[in-house]
Coordinates of N, CA and C in Angstrom, one line a residue:
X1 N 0.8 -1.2 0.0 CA 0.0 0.0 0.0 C 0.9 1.2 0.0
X2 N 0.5 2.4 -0.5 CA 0.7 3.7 -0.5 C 0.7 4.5 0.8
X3 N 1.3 4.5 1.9 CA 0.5 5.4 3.1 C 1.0 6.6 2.9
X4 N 0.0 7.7 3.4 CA 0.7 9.0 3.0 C 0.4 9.7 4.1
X5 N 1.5 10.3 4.5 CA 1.6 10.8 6.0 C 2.1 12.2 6.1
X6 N 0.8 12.9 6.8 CA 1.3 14.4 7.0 C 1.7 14.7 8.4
X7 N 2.6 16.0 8.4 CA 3.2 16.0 9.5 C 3.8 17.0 10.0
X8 N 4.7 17.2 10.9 CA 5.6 18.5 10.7 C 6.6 18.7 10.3
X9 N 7.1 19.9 9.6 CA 8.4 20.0 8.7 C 9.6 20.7 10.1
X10 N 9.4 20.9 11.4 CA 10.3 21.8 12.1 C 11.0 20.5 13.1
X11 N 11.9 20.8 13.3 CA 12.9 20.0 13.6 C 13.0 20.3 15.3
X12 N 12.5 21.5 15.8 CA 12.3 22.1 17.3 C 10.9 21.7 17.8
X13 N 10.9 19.8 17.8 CA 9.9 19.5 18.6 C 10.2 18.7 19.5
X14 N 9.2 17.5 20.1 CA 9.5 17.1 21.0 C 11.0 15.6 20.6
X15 N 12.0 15.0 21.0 CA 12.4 14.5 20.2 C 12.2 12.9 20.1
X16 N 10.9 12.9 21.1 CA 10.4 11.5 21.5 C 9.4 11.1 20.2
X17 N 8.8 12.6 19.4 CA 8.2 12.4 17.8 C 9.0 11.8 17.2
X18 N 9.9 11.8 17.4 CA 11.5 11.7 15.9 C 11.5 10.3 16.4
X19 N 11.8 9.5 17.2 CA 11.8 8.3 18.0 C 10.7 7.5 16.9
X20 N 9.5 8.1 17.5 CA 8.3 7.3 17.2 C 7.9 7.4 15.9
X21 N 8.2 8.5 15.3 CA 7.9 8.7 13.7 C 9.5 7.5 12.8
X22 N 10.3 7.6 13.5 CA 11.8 6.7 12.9 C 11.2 5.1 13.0
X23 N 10.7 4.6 14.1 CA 9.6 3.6 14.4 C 8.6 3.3 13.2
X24 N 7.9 4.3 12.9 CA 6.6 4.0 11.9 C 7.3 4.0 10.7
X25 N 8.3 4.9 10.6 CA 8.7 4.3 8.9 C 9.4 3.6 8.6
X26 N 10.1 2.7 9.3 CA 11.5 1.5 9.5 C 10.2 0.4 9.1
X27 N 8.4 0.3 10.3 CA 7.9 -0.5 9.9 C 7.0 -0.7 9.0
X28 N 6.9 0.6 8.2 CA 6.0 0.8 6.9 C 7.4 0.0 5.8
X29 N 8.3 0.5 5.7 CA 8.8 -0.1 4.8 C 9.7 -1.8 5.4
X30 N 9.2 -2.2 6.0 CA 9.8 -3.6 6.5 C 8.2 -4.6 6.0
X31 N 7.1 -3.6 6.0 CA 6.4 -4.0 5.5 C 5.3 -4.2 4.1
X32 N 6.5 -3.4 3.4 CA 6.9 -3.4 2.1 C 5.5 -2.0 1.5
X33 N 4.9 -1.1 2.3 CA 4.4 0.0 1.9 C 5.5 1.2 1.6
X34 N 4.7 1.9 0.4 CA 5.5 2.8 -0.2 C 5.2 4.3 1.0
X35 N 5.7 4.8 1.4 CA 5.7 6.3 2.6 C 5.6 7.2 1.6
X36 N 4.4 8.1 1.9 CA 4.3 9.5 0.4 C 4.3 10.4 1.4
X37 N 5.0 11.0 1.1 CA 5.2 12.5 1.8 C 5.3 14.0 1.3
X38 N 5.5 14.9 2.1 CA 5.8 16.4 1.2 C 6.9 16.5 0.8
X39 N 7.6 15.5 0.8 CA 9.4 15.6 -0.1 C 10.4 16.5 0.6
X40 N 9.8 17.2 1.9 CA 11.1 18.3 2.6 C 11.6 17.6 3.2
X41 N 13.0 18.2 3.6 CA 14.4 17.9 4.4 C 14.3 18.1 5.7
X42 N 12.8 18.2 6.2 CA 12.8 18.8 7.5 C 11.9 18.3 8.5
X43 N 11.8 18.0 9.9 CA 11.2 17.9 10.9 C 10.9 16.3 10.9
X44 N 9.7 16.0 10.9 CA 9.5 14.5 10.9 C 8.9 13.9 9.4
X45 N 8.9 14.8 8.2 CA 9.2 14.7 7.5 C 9.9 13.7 6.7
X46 N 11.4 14.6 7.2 CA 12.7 13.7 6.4 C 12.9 12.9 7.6
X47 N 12.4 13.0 8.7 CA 12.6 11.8 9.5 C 11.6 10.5 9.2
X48 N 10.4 10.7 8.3 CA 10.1 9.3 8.4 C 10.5 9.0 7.2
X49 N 10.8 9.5 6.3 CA 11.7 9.3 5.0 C 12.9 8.7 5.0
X50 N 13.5 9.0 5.9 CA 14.8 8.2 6.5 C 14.9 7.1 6.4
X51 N 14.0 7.1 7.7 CA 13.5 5.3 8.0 C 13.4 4.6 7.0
X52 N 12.3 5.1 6.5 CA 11.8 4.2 5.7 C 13.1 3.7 4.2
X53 N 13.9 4.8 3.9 CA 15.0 5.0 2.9 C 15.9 3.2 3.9
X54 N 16.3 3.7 5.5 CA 17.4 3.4 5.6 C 16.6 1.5 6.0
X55 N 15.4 1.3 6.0 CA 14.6 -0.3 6.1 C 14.4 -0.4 4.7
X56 N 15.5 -0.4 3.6 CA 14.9 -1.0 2.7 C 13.5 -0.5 1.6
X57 N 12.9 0.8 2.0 CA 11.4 0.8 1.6 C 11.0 1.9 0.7
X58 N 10.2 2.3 0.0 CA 10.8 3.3 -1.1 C 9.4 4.3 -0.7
X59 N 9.9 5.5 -1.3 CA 9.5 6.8 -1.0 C 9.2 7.3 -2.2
X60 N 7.6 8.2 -2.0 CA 7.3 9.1 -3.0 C 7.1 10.3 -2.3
X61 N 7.8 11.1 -2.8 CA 7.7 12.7 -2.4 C 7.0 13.4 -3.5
X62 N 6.0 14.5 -2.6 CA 4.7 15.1 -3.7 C 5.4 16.8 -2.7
X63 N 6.4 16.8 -3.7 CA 7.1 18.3 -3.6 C 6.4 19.9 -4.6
X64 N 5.9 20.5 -3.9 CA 5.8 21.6 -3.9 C 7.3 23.1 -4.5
X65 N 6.6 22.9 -6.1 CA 8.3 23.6 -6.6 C 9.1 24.3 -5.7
X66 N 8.5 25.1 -4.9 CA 8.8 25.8 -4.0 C 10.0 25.5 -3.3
X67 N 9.7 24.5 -2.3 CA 10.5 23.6 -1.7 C 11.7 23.1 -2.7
X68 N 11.7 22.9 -3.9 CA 12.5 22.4 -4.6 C 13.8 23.6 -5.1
X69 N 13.1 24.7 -4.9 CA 13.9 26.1 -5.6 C 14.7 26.6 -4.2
X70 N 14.0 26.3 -3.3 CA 14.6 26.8 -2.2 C 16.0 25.9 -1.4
X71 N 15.9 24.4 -2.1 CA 17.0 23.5 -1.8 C 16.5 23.0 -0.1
X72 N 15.2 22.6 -0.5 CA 14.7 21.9 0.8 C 14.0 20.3 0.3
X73 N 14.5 19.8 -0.7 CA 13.7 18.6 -0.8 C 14.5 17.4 0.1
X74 N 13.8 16.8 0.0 CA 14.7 15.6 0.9 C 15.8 14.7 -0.2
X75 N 16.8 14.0 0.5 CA 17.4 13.3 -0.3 C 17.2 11.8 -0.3
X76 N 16.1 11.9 0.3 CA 15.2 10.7 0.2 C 14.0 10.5 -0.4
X77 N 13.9 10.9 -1.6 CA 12.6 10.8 -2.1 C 13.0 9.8 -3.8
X78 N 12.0 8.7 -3.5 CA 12.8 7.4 -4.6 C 11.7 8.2 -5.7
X79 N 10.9 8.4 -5.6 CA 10.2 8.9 -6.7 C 9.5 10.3 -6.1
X80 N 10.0 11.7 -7.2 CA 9.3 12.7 -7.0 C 8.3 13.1 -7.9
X81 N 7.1 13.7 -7.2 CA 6.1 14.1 -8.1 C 5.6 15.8 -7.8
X82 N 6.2 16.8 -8.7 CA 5.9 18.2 -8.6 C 5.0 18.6 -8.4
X83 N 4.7 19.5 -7.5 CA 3.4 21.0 -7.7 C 3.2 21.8 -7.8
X84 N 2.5 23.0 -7.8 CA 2.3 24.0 -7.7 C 1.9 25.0 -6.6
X85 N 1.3 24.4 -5.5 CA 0.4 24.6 -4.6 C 0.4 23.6 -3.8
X86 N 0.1 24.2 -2.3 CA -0.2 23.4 -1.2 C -1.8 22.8 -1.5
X87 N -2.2 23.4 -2.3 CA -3.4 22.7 -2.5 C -3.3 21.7 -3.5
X88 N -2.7 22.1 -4.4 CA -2.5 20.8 -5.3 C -1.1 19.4 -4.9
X89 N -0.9 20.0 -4.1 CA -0.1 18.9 -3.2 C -0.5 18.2 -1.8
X90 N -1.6 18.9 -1.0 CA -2.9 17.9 -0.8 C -3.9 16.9 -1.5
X91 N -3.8 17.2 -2.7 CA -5.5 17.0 -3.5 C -4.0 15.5 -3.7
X92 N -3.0 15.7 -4.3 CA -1.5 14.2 -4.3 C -1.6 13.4 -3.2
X93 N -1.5 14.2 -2.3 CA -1.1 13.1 -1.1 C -2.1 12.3 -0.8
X94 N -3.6 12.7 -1.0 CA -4.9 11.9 -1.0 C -4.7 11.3 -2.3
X95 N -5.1 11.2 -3.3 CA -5.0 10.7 -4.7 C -3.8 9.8 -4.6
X96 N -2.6 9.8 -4.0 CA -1.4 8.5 -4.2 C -1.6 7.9 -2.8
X97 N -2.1 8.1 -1.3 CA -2.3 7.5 -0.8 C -3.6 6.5 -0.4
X98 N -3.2 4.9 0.1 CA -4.2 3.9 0.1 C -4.7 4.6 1.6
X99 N -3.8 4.7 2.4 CA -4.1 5.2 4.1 C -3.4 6.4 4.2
X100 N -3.9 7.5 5.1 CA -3.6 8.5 5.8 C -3.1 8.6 7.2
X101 N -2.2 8.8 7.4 CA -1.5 8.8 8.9 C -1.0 10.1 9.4
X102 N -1.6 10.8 10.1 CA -1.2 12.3 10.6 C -0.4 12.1 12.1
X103 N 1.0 12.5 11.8 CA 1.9 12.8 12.8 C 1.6 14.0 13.1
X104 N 2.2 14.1 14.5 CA 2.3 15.9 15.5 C 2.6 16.6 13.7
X105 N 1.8 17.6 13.9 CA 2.4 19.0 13.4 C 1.1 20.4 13.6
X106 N 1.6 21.3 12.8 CA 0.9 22.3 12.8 C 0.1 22.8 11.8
X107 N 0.3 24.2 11.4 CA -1.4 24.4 10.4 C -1.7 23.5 9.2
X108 N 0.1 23.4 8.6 CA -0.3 22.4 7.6 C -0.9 21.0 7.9
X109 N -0.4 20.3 8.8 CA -1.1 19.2 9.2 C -2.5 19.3 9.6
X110 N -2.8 20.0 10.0 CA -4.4 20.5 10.4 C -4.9 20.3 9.3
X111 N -4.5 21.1 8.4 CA -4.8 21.7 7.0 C -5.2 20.3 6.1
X112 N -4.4 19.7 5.8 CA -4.0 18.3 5.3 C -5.4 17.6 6.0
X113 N -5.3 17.5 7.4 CA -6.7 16.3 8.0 C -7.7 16.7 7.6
X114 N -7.9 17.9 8.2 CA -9.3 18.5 7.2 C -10.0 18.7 6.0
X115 N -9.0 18.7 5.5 CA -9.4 18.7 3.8 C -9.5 17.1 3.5
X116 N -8.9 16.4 4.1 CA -9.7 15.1 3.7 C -10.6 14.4 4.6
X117 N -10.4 14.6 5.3 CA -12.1 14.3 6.6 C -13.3 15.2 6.0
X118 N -13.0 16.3 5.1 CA -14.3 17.1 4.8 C -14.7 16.5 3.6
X119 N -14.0 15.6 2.2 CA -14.0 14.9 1.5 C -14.5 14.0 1.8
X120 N -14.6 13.4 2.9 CA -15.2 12.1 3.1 C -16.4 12.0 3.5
X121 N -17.1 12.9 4.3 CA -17.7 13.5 4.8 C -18.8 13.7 3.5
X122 N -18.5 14.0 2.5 CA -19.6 14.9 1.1 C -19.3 13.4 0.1
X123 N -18.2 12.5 0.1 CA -18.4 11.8 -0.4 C -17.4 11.1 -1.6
X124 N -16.2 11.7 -1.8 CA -15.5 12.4 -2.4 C -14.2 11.0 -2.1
X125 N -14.3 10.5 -1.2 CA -13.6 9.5 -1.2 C -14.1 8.5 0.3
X126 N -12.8 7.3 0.6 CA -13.8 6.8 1.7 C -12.3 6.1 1.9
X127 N -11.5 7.2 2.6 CA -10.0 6.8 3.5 C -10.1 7.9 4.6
X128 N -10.1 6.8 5.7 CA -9.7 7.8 7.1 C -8.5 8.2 7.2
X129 N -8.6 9.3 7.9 CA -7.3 9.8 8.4 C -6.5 9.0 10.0
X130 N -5.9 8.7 9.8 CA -5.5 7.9 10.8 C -4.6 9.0 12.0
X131 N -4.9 9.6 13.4 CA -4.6 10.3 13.5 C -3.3 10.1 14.8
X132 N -1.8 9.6 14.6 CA -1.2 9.3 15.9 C -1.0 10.2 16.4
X133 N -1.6 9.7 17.4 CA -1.8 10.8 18.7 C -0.3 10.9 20.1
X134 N 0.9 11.3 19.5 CA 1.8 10.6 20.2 C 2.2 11.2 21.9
X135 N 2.1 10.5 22.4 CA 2.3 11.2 24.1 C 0.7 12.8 24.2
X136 N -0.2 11.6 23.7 CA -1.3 12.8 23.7 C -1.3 14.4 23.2
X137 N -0.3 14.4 21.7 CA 0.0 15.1 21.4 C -1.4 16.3 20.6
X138 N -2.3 15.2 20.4 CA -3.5 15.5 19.5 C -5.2 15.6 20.1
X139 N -4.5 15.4 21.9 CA -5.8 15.7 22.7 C -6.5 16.4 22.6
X140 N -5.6 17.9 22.5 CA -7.0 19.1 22.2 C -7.4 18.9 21.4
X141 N -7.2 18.4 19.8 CA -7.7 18.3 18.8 C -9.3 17.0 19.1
X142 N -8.8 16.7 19.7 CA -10.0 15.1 19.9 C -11.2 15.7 20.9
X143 N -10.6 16.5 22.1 CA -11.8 17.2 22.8 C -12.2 18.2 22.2
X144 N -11.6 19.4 21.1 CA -12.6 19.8 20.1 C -13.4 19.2 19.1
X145 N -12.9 18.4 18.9 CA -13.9 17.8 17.4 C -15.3 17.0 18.2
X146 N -14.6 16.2 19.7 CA -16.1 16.0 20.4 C -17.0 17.0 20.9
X147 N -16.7 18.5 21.1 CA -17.0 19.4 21.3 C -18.2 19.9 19.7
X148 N -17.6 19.6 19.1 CA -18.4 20.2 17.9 C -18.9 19.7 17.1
X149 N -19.3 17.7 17.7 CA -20.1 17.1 17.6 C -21.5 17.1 18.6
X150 N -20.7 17.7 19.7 CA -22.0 17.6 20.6 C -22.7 19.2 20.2
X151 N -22.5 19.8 19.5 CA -23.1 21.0 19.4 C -23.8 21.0 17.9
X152 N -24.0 19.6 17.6 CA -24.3 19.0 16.0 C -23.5 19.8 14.9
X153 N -22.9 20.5 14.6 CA -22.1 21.0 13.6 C -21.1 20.1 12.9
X154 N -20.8 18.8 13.4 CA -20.2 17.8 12.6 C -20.9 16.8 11.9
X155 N -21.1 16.2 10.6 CA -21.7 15.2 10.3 C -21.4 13.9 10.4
X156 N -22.3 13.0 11.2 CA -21.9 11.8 11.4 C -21.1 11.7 12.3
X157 N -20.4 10.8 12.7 CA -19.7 10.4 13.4 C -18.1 10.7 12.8
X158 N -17.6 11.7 14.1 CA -16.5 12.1 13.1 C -14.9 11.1 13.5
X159 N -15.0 10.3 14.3 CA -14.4 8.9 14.3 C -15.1 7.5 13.6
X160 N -15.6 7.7 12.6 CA -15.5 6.8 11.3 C -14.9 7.7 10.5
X161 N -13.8 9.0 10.6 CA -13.4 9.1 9.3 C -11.6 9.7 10.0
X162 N -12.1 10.0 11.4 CA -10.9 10.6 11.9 C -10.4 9.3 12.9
X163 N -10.1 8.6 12.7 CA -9.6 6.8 13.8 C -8.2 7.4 14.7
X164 N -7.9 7.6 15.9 CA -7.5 7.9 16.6 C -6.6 6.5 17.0
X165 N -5.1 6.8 17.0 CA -3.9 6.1 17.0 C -2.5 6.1 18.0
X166 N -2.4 5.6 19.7 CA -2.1 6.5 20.6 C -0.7 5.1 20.5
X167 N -0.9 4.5 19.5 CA 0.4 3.5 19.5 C 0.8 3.2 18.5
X168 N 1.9 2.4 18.2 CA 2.6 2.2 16.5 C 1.3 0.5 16.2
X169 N 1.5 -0.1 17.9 CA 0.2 -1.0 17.4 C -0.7 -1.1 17.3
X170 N -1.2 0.6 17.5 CA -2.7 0.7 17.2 C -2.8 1.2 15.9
X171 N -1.4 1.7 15.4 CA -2.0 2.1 13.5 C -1.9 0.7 12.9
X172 N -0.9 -0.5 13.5 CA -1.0 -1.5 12.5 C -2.3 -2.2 12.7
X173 N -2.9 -2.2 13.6 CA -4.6 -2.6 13.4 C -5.1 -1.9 12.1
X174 N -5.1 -0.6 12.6 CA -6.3 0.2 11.8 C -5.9 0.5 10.2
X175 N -4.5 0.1 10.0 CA -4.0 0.4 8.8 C -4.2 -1.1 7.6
X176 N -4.6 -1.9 8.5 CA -4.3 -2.9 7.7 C -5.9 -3.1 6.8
X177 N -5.7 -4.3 5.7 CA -6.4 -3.8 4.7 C -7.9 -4.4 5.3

């Protein structure tokens, strides 16, 4: 499978992320899935690119020219695929990935869950976002979204599309086919 994992690109986080993200991509590619990412050199990023590079397992990076001009791609990306836009580099990372796995990060990662939880939601596809929640990294996130189910403003049940992951063996449950 394709898993494609958003995340954060900054390198000044916790370093127990880097641990646990080096973890998930050593066993995405020992398990012969291809890791698609935003193709940067940076944060947990090129850290689960690594992994997965240094277990054998091959990598598709959906690089944003930007990143590319600026001398931020990773040098781990076995296959690159160009963009234009953060938007058209979301609309990639859904379209090449079979599963969605959101590590710690910030707006972009926000950005990234939402746009495909809201896709799923209208109909548009039917892959959850898988969300590891590392050292309770993504609690506030889980007590707002229950927040704004109990105020009906979410449709449906917003864990059938957002599956909540507080272990490496709770994504390999939920990841599997």
């Amino acid at each position: 499978m394709n898993i494609s994992i958003f995340c954060s690109a900054n390198n000044n986080i916790d370093p127990d992320f880097f641990v646990a993200t080096k973890e998930l991509g050593t066993w995405l590619a020992q398990q012969k899935h291809t890791v698609v990412f935003g193709g940067c050199n940076l944060g947990l990023m090129e850290c689960v690119a690594r992994a997965a590079h240094n277990a054998g397992g091959r990598t598709m990076g959906i690089i944003p020219r930007i990143i590319e001009e600026n001398g931020k791609r990773s040098q781990f990306v076995d296959e690159a695929i160009f963009c234009d836009s953060l938007s058209e580099r979301k609309d990639l990372l859904l379209e090449h990935g079979d599963v969605i796995i959101a590590l710690p990060g910030g707006i972009g990662t926000l950005d990234e869950v939402f746009t495909v939880a809201a896709a799923y939601t209208i109909g548009y596809h039917h892959k959850p976002v898988i969300i590891y929640n590392m050292k309770g990294f993504w609690d506030s996130l889980i007590v707002l979204l229950d927040d704004l189910a109990a105020k009906g403003v979410i449709r449906g049940n917003w864990r059938d599309y957002i599956r909540i992951a507080n272990s490496l063996d709770e994504i390999k449950c939920l990841s599997a086919p």
